[in-house]
Tab-separated table of C-alpha atoms and ligand atoms in Angstrom:
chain	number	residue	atom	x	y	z
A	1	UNK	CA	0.000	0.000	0.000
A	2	UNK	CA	1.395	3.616	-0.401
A	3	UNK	CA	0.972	5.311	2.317
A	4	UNK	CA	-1.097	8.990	1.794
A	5	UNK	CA	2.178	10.546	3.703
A	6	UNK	CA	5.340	9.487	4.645
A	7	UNK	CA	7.967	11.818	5.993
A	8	UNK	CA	11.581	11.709	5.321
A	9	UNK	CA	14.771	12.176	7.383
A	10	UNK	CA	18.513	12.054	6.621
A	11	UNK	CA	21.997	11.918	8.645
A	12	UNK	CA	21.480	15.419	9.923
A	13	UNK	CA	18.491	14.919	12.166
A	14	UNK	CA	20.058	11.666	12.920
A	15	UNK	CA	22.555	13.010	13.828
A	16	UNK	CA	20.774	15.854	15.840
A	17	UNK	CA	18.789	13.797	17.851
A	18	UNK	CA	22.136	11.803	18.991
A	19	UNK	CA	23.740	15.183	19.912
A	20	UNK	CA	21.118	16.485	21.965
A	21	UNK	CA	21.305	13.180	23.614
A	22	UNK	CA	24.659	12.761	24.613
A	23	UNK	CA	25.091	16.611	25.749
A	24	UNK	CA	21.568	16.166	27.825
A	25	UNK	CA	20.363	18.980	27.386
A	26	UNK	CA	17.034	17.986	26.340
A	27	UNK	CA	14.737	21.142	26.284
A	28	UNK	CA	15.244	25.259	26.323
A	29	UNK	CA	18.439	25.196	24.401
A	30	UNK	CA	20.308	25.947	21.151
A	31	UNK	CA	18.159	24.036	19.058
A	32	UNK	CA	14.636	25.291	20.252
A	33	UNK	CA	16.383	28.950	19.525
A	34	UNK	CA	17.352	28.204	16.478
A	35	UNK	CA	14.691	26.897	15.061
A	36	UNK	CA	11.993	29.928	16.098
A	37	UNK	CA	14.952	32.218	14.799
A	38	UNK	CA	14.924	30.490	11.353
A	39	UNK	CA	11.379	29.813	11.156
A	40	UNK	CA	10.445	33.208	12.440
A	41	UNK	CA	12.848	34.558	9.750
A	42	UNK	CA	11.844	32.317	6.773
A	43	UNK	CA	8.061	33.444	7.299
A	44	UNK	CA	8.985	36.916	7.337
A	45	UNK	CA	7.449	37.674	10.826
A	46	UNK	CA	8.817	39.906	13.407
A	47	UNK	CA	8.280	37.551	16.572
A	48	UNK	CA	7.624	33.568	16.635
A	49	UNK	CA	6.471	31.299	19.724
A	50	UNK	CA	7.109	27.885	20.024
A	51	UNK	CA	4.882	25.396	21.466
A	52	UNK	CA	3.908	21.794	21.243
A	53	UNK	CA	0.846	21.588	18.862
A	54	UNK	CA	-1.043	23.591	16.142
A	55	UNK	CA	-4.455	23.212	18.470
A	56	UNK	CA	-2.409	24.947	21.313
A	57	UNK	CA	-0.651	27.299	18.922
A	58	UNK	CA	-4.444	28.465	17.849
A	59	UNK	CA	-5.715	28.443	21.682
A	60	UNK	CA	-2.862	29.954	22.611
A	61	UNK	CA	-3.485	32.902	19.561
A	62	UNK	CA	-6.812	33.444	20.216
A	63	UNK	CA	-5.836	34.095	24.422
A	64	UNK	CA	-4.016	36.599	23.155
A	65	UNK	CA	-6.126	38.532	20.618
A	66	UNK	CA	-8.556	38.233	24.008
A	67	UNK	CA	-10.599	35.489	23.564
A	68	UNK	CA	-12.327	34.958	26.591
A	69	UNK	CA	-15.907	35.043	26.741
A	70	UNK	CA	-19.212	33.727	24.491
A	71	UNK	CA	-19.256	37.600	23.397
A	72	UNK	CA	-16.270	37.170	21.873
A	73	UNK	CA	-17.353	35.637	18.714
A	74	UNK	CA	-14.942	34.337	16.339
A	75	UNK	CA	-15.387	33.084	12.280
A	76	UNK	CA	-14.302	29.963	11.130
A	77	UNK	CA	-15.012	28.080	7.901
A	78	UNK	CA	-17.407	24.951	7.604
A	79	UNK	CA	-14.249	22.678	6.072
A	80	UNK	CA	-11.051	22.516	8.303
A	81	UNK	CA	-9.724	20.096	10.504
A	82	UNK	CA	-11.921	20.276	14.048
A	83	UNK	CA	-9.039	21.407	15.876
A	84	UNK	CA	-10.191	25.312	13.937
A	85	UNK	CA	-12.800	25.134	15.545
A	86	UNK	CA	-12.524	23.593	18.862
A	87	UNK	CA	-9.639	25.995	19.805
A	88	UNK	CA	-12.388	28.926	19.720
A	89	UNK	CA	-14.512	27.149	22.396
A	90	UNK	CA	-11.720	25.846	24.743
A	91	UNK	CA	-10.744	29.581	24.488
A	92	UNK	CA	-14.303	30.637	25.586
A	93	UNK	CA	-15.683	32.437	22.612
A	94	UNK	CA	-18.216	31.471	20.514
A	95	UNK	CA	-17.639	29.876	16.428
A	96	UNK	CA	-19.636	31.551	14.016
A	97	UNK	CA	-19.267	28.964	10.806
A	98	UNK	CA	-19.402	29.861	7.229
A	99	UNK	CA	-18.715	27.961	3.910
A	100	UNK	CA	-15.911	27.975	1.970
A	101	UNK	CA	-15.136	28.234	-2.311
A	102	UNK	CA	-13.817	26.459	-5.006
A	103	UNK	CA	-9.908	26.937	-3.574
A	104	UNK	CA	-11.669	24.878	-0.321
A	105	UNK	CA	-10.479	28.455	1.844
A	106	UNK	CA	-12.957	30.547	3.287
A	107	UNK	CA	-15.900	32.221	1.072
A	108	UNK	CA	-15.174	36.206	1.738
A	109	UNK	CA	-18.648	37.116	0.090
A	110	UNK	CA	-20.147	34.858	3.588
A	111	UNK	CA	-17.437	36.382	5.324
A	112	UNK	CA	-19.011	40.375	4.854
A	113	UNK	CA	-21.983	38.827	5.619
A	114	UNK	CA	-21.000	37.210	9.382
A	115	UNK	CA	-19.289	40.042	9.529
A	116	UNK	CA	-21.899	42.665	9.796
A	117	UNK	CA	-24.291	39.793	11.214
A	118	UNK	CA	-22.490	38.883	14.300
A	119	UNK	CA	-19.774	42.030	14.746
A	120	UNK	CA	-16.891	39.246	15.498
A	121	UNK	CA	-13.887	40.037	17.598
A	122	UNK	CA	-11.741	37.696	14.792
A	123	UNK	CA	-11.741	35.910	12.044
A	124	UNK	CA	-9.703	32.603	11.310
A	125	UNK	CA	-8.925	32.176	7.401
A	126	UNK	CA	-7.629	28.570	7.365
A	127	UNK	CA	-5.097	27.285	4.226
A	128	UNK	CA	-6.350	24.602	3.370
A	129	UNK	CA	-4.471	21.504	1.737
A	130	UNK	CA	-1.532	24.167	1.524
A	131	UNK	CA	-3.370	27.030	-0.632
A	132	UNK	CA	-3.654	30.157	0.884
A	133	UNK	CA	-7.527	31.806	1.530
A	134	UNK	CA	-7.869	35.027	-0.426
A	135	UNK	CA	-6.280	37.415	1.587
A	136	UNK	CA	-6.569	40.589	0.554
A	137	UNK	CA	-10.282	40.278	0.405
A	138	UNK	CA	-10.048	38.852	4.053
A	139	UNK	CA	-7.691	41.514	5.269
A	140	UNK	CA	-9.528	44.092	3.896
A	141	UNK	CA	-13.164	43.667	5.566
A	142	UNK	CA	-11.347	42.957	8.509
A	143	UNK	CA	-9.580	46.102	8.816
A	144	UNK	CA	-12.596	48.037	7.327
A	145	UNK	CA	-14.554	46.401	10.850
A	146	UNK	CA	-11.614	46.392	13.563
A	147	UNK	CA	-11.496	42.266	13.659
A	148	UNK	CA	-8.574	40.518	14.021
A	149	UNK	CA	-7.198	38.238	11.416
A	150	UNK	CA	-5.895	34.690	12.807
A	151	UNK	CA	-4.761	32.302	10.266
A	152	UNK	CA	-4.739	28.701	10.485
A	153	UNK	CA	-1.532	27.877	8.608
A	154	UNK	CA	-1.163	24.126	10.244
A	155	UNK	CA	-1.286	22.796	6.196
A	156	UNK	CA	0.907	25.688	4.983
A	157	UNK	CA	4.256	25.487	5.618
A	158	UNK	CA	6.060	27.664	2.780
A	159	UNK	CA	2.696	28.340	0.788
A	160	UNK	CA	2.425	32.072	-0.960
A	161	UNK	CA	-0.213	34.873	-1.627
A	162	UNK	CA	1.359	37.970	-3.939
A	163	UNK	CA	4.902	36.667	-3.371
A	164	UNK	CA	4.175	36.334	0.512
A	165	UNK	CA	4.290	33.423	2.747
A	166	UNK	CA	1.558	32.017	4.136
A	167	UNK	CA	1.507	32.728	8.480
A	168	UNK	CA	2.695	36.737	7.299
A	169	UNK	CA	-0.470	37.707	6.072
A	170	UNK	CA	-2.323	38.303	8.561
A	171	UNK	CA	-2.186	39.776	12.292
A	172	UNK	CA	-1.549	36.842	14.067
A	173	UNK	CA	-0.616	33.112	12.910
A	174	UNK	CA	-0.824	29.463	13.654
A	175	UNK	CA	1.516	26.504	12.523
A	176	UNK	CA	1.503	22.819	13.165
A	177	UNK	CA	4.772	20.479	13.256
A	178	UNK	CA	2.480	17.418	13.535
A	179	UNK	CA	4.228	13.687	11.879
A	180	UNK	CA	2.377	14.393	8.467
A	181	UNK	CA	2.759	18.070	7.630
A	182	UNK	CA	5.119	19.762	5.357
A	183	UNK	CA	7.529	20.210	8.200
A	184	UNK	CA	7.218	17.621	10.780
A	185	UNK	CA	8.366	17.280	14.149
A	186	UNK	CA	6.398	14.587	15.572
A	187	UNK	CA	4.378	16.954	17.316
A	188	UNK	CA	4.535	20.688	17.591
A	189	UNK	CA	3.438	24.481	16.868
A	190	UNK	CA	4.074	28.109	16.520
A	191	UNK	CA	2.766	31.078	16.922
A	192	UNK	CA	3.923	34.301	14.738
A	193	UNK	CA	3.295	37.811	14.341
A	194	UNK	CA	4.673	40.739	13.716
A	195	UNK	CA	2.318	43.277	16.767
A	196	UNK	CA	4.700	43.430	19.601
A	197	UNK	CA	1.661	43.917	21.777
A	198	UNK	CA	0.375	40.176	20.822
A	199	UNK	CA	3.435	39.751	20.748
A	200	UNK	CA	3.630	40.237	24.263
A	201	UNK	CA	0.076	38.741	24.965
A	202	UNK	CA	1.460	35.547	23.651
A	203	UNK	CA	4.436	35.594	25.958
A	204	UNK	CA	2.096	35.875	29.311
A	205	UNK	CA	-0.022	33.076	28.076
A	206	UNK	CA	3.000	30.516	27.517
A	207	UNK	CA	6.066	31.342	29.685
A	208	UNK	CA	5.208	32.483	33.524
A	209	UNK	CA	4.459	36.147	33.210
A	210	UNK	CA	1.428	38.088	34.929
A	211	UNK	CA	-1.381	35.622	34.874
A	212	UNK	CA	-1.186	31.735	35.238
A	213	UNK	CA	0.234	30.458	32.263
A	214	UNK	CA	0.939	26.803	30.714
A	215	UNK	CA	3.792	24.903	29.743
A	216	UNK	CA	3.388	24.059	26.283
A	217	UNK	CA	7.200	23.954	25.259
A	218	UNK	CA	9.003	21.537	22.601
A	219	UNK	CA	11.951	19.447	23.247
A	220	UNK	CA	15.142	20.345	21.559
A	221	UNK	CA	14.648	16.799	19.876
A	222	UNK	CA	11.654	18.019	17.916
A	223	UNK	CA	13.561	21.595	17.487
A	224	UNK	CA	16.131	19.657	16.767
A	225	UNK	CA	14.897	17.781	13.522
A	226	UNK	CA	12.441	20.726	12.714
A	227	UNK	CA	15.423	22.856	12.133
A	228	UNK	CA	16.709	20.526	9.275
A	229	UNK	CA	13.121	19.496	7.842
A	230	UNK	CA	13.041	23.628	7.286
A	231	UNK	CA	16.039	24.058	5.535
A	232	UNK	CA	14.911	20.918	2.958
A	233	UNK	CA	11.271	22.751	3.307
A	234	UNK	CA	11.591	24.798	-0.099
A	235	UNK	CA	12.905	21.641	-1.998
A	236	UNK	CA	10.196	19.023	-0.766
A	237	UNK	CA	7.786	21.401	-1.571
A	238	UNK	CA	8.645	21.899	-5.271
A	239	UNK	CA	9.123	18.130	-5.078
A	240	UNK	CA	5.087	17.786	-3.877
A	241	UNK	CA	4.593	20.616	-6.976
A	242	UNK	CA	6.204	18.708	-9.547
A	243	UNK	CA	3.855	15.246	-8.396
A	244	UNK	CA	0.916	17.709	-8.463
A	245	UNK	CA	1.133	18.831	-11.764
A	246	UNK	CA	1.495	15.326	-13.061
A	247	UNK	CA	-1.456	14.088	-11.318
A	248	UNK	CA	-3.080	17.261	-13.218
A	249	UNK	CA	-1.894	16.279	-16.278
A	250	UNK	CA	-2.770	12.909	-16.135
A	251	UNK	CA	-6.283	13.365	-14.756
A	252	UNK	CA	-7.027	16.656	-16.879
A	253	UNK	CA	-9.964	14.348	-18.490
A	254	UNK	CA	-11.139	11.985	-16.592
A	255	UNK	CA	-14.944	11.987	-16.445
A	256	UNK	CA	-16.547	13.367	-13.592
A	257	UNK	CA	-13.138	14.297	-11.454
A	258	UNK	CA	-12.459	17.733	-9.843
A	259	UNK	CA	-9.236	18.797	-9.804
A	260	UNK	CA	-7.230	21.109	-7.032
A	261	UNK	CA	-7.606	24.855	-8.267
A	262	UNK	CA	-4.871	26.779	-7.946
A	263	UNK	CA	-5.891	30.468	-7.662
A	264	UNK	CA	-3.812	33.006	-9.413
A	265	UNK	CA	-0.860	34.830	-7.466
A	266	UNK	CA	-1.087	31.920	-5.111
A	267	UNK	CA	1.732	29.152	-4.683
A	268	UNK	CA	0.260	25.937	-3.627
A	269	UNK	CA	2.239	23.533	-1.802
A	270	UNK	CA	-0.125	20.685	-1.902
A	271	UNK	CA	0.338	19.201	1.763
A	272	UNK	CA	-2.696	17.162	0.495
A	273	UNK	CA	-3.773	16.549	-3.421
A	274	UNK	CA	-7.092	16.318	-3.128
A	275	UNK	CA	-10.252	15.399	-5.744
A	276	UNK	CA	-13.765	15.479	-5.933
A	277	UNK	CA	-15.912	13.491	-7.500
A	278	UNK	CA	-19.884	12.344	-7.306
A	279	UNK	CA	-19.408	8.456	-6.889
A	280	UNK	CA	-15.901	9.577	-3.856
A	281	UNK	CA	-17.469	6.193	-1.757
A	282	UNK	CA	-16.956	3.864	-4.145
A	283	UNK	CA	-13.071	5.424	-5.940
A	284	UNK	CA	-12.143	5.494	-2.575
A	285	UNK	CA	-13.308	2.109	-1.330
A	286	UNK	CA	-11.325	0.912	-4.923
A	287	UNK	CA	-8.461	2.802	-4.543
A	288	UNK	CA	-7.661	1.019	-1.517
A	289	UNK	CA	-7.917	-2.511	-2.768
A	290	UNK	CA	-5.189	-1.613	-5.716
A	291	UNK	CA	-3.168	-0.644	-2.644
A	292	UNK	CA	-3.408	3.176	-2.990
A	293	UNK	CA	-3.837	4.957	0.346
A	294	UNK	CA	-6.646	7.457	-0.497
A	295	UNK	CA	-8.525	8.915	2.939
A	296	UNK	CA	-11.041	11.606	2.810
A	297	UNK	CA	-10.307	14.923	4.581
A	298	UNK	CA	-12.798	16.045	5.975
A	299	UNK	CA	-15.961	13.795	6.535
A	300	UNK	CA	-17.487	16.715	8.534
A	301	UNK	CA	-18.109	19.917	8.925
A	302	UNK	CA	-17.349	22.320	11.506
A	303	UNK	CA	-20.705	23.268	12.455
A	304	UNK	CA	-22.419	19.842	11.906
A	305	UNK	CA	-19.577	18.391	14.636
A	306	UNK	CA	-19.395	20.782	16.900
A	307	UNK	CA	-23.614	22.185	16.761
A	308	UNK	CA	-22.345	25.400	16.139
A	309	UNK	CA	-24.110	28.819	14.844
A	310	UNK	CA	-23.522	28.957	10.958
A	311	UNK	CA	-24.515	30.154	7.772
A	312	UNK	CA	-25.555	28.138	4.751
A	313	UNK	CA	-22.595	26.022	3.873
A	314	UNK	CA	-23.974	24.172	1.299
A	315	UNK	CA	-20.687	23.727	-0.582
A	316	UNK	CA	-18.830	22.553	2.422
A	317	UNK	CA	-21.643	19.907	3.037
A	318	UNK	CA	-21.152	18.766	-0.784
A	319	UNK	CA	-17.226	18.394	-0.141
A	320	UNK	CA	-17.730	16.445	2.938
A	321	UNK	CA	-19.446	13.860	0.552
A	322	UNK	CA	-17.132	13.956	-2.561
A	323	UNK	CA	-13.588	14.704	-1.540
A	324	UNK	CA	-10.641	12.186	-1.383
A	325	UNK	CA	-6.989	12.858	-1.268
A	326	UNK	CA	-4.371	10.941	-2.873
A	327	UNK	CA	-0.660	9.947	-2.099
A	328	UNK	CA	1.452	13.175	-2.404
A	329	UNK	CA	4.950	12.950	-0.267
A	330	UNK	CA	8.282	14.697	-1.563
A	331	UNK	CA	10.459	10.711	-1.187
A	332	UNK	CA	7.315	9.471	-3.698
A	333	UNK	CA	9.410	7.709	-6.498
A	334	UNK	CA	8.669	8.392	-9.965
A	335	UNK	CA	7.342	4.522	-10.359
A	336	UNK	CA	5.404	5.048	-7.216
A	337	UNK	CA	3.717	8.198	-8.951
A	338	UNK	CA	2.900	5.944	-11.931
A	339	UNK	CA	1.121	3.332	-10.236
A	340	UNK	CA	-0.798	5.913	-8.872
A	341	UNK	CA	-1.980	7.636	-12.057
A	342	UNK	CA	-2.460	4.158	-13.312
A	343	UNK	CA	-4.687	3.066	-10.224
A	344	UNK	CA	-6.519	6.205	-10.306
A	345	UNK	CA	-7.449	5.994	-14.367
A	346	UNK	CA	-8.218	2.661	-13.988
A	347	UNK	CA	-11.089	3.466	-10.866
A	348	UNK	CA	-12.625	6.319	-11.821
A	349	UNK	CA	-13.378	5.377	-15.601
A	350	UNK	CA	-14.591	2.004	-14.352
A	351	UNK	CA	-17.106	3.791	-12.399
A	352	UNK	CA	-18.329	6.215	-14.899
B	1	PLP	C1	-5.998	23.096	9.544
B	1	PLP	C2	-5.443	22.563	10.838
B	1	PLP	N1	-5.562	23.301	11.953
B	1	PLP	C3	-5.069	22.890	13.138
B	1	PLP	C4	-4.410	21.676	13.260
B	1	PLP	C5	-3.971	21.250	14.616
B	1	PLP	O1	-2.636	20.909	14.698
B	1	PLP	P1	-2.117	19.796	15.719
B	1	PLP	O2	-2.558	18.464	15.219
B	1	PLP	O3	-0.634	19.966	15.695
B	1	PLP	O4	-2.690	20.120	17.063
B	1	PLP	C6	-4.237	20.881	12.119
B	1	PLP	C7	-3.491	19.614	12.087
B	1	PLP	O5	-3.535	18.662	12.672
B	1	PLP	C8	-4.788	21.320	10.891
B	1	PLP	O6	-4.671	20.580	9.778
């Protein structure tokens, strides 16, 4: 079976992890500095918080924009993974849901519409599969209303809008380092932005500072190998490019298929390639007997699982029922890329 994600390691975080073991010093050291330095710097952001998961990474953001209460009303979209959502109500607010468009980000015309509806105190545009939401739109009506932009960039390591990375386009920003994203740690998360007053927010809610605070550090193991997944991040994700536009070449006509959009000015780095199709049940069930890991993300939708106040997300509901995502890893051979295409031509024509 090939796997829908695999990630790869060499001799230097090998190596790393051996280091950090035999000097013992095992958390708050070089590495952990290191790597917020260089990730902080490779986004583009002014300041950049570790932590130890994207979920905390959004709680942890939204405590700081001030969060706190079921006034404090906050806008996801319908089609993200739950953690979106679910770090709104451990913070205390409330979700407001709305659908999403074509790119699967977040529908802005929905978006003006929640806005002036529910007056939220921020809004969390989330990057789905690795494409960026459309941010100027988002930025705009934000700023226009005085609501804080949060993005979800857990898929979007290295992603662009306008020549800008994904996690710098907003006021505030949210990363995951979990085993399967474009850089992986194992487990782990960041926070960046570029306010020094959230900036400072962020500090009081994760080291001990002027309220009670958590302890939601990283080890300098997963610093450690994060620091040399980043500096191969720019390569593995032209490496998850190149499989994508083969799997759009080769699918360009297959009946019935939808194929990932990639909206102009925006560089998609395809932590998932993912299709749509009518009869998604039965590809998928297929897909996995030829031995091709296909999975569906996401069966649900953020305010079906979570009961949550929404607006029509009719789209969103659709994708829930006809997305699938294929195999796309940067150590994917070239034969391993074939059998794909093949297994995927061969399923979907037999059940059109
Ligand atoms: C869009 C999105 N947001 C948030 C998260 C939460 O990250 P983590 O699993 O590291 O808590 C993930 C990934 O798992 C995600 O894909």
């Amino acid at each position: 079976m090939i796997p829908i994600t695999k990630p790869q390691f060499s001799r230097e975080e090998e190596q790393t992890v051996l280091e950090i073991i035999r000097i013992g010093q095992l958390t708050r050291g070089k590495w952990t500095l290191k790597f917020k330095e260089n990730f902080r710097d490779y986004i583009g952001a002014a300041y950049c918080h570790t932590v130890c998961s994207g979920t905390a990474a959004l709680y942890i953001a939204l405590k700081a924009i001030g969060v706190n209460s079921k006034e404090d009303k906050v806008i996801v979209p319908a089609f993200s993974f739950m953690a979106t959502i679910d770090a709104v109500i451990l913070a205390g607010g409330t979700p407001i849901v709305i659908d999403i468009n074509e790119t699967y980000t977040m529908n802005t015309a929905q978006l003006i519409e929640a806005i002036e509806k529910y007056s939220p105190k921020a809004v969390i545009p989330v990057h789905l599969y690795g494409q960026t939401a459309d941010m100027d739109k988002i930025n705009q009506v934000c700023k226009d209303n005085n609501v804080i932009v949060l993005e979800d960039a857990a898929q979007a390591h290295g992603a662009e809008y306008k020549g800008k990375k994904a996690g710098d386009l907003g006021d505030i920003s949210a990363f995951s380092f979990y085993a399967s994203k474009n850089l992986p740690m194992g487990e782990g998360g960041a926070i960046l932005t570029s306010n020094p007053k959230l900036d400072e927010a962020i500090s009081n809610w994760i080291e001990f500072g002027d309220h009670p605070a958590l302890n939601l550090r990283i080890t300098e193991f997963q610093a450690g190998v994060g620091y040399w997944q980043l500096q191969k991040l720019d390569e593995n994700n032209e490496k998850r490019r190149r499989i994508a536009q083969i799997y759009n070449r080769e699918f360009a006509d297959l009946p019935g298929l939808i194929l990932p959009h990639e909206a102009e000015g925006r560089k998609h780095v395809y932590h998932l390639y993912t299709l749509r199709h009518p009869k998604r049940d039965e590809i998928l069930e297929r897909l996995i007997e030829e031995g091709v890991g296909a999975r569906v993300y996401y069966e649900y939708t953020l305010h079906q699982l979570r009961n949550a106040e929404h607006l029509d997300c009719e789209f969103a509901e659709l994708c829930t029922k006809e997305v699938f995502s294929i195999p796309i890893y940067p150590a994917l051979t070239d034969d391993e890329i074939d059998f794909v295409v093949s297994k995927v031509k061969k399923v979907v024509n037999e059940v059109s």
